[in-house]
Amino acid sequence: MKWSKQEFLSRAGLGHDTLQAWIEEEWLIPDNSSAEISFSDIDIARARLIRDLQLDFGVNEAGVGVILNLLDQLYGLRRTMMELRRAARTTSE
Amino acid sequence: MKDPYEILGVARTASADDLQKAYRKLAKKLHPDLNPGNAEAEEKFKEIAGAYDLVGDAEKRKRFDSGEIDASGAERPRQNYYRDYAASEQEHPYADNSGFADFMESDDSFAELLRRSARAQANSRGHDLEFRLPIEFIESIAGANKRLTLPDGGTLDVTIPPGIVEGQVLRLRGKGAPGSGKGGFGDALIEVEIRPDRSFTRQGDDIYLEMPVSLTEAVLGARIKVPTPTGTVTMAVPKGSNTGTILRLRGKGAPNHAGGHGDQFVTLKVMLPKAPDPELEAFVAGWESGKAYNPRGEAAS
């Protein structure tokens, strides 16, 4: 699902300036390939996570960057583990 | 529905500050995105989030404490968490494989599996673009620099390595479509199409060529000029050569993987003069051993 900037802001509960700052920090990487910037479901979920980290957990800006970086590595490892599990299953069949 | 104070582990008299502290402490531990493999954490997180929604808001807390509203329906509606996307097989710009880059560089089968899966989940790399590039036979043997005009008007410089074969695909890294997010450009894949040549043909690393020679050159021998894809060379036609005689030009074929070259084989074709020649006719008429020779053998008539 693709969302326009307006739809994204209302779904993620963000203001325009916050969004700009997050994109500059590369916390969010929306799709820039066409003339109109667009957002996907994962961008919304990630924005909600960042908001949780900042508002609910009191994580400061530096902390958010560190957490996102570690989380992305963690999810990368999980994806790879799933790939490996599938590869192992295919091989044993 | 459990009591929200109990869920958060605080007394009913707890201050708003204490409530927030208790909630944050639990949420940090249980947030589903920070516990990607733990289904129980998600259930518990929903519980504490629902509880905090209720008693973390001063207005709602007052109404709850006075019995005006109860805890039912306080659970947050199920939202999609980041973890539902981040670990999915779909490509996304946040994927990060650096956590095992060191494993991937080693040379065992595990590393190979990792590399394969890393490729499978490539970070939204741009698509590869495929092109066909027709080249001349001689260019396929000797190599060439070609410029390809792209559909969008751009150009692509392609270096044809010597000895390329029909259908071989050249990969130009990063010359494909742009990627998104951290993904880079795709590659340009250029399939080479070799136009047939009027005189040269190729089999493996060897090149074949048919070469006309005159009767005089065939009978008496000669040095003749022969074209090769890399230039003209002089070749000795031995005395008594015939149509079908195959001569080898060593090392004048296509370059091979071993670093050497194939050979060029030249098949001779003896040509009589175009116009009837009275002198030749007179000679052949008086040439007794020529009359005795039957090139079709005994059975032919």
mmCIF file of C-alpha atoms in Angstrom, chain A residues 27-29 31 41-43 45-46 48-49 52 55-58 67 69 71-80 82-84 86-87, chain B residues 23-24 27-28 31 33-34 36-37 79-83 85-90 92-94 96 98-100 110 113-114 117 121 181:
data_model
loop_
_atom_site.group_PDB
_atom_site.id
_atom_site.type_symbol
_atom_site.label_atom_id
_atom_site.label_comp_id
_atom_site.label_asym_id
_atom_site.label_seq_id
_atom_site.Cartn_x
_atom_site.Cartn_y
_atom_site.Cartn_z
ATOM 1 C CA TRP A 27 15.290 7.342 10.241
ATOM 2 C CA LEU A 28 12.733 7.250 7.468
ATOM 3 C CA ILE A 29 13.553 6.487 3.851
ATOM 4 C CA ASP A 31 10.193 6.315 -1.861
ATOM 5 C CA ASP A 41 3.157 0.566 5.369
ATOM 6 C CA ILE A 42 6.605 -0.121 6.742
ATOM 7 C CA ASP A 43 7.301 3.624 6.894
ATOM 8 C CA ALA A 45 5.031 1.271 11.314
ATOM 9 C CA ARG A 46 8.575 2.593 11.663
ATOM 10 C CA ARG A 48 5.063 4.713 15.109
ATOM 11 C CA LEU A 49 8.005 2.843 16.580
ATOM 12 C CA ASP A 52 6.936 5.103 20.909
ATOM 13 C CA LEU A 55 7.301 9.671 23.753
ATOM 14 C CA ASP A 56 6.751 6.503 25.754
ATOM 15 C CA PHE A 57 10.306 5.478 26.497
ATOM 16 C CA GLY A 58 11.861 8.910 26.744
ATOM 17 C CA ILE A 67 18.301 1.755 18.518
ATOM 18 C CA ASN A 69 20.556 0.880 13.654
ATOM 19 C CA LEU A 71 17.127 -3.069 15.274
ATOM 20 C CA ASP A 72 17.747 -3.040 11.540
ATOM 21 C CA GLN A 73 20.702 -5.327 12.054
ATOM 22 C CA LEU A 74 18.589 -7.581 14.261
ATOM 23 C CA TYR A 75 15.849 -7.783 11.643
ATOM 24 C CA GLY A 76 18.433 -8.350 8.944
ATOM 25 C CA LEU A 77 19.706 -11.325 10.926
ATOM 26 C CA ARG A 78 16.192 -12.647 11.401
ATOM 27 C CA ARG A 79 15.491 -12.417 7.682
ATOM 28 C CA THR A 80 18.699 -14.247 6.963
ATOM 29 C CA MET A 82 14.541 -17.453 7.797
ATOM 30 C CA GLU A 83 16.281 -17.694 4.443
ATOM 31 C CA LEU A 84 18.741 -20.198 5.877
ATOM 32 C CA ARG A 86 14.231 -22.366 4.027
ATOM 33 C CA ALA A 87 17.481 -23.234 2.266
ATOM 34 C CA TYR B 23 4.636 1.901 32.219
ATOM 35 C CA ARG B 24 7.872 2.930 30.559
ATOM 36 C CA ALA B 27 7.061 -1.092 27.746
ATOM 37 C CA LYS B 28 10.803 -0.920 27.201
ATOM 38 C CA HIS B 31 7.614 -3.498 23.043
ATOM 39 C CA ASP B 33 9.394 -4.231 17.867
ATOM 40 C CA LEU B 34 12.151 -4.760 20.397
ATOM 41 C CA PRO B 36 10.697 -9.643 17.278
ATOM 42 C CA GLY B 37 10.669 -13.337 18.106
ATOM 43 C CA GLN B 79 -1.833 -2.195 15.014
ATOM 44 C CA ASN B 80 0.783 -3.424 12.651
ATOM 45 C CA TYR B 81 4.114 -3.257 14.315
ATOM 46 C CA TYR B 82 7.375 -2.490 12.615
ATOM 47 C CA ARG B 83 8.483 -6.068 13.153
ATOM 48 C CA TYR B 85 7.367 -5.631 7.972
ATOM 49 C CA ALA B 86 11.005 -5.442 8.894
ATOM 50 C CA ALA B 87 11.623 -9.188 8.946
ATOM 51 C CA SER B 88 9.270 -10.025 6.095
ATOM 52 C CA GLU B 89 10.570 -11.226 2.790
ATOM 53 C CA GLN B 90 9.497 -8.083 1.025
ATOM 54 C CA HIS B 92 12.404 -2.549 2.114
ATOM 55 C CA PRO B 93 14.902 0.286 2.412
ATOM 56 C CA TYR B 94 15.780 -0.406 6.034
ATOM 57 C CA ASP B 96 20.694 -4.162 6.959
ATOM 58 C CA SER B 98 26.009 -5.713 8.102
ATOM 59 C CA GLY B 99 25.428 -7.766 11.260
ATOM 60 C CA PHE B 100 27.109 -10.754 9.659
ATOM 61 C CA PHE B 110 27.754 -21.338 5.596
ATOM 62 C CA LEU B 113 24.355 -19.656 2.209
ATOM 63 C CA LEU B 114 24.550 -16.236 3.817
ATOM 64 C CA SER B 117 20.229 -15.129 1.209
ATOM 65 C CA GLN B 121 16.893 -9.901 0.128
ATOM 66 C CA GLY B 181 16.640 3.494 -0.274
#
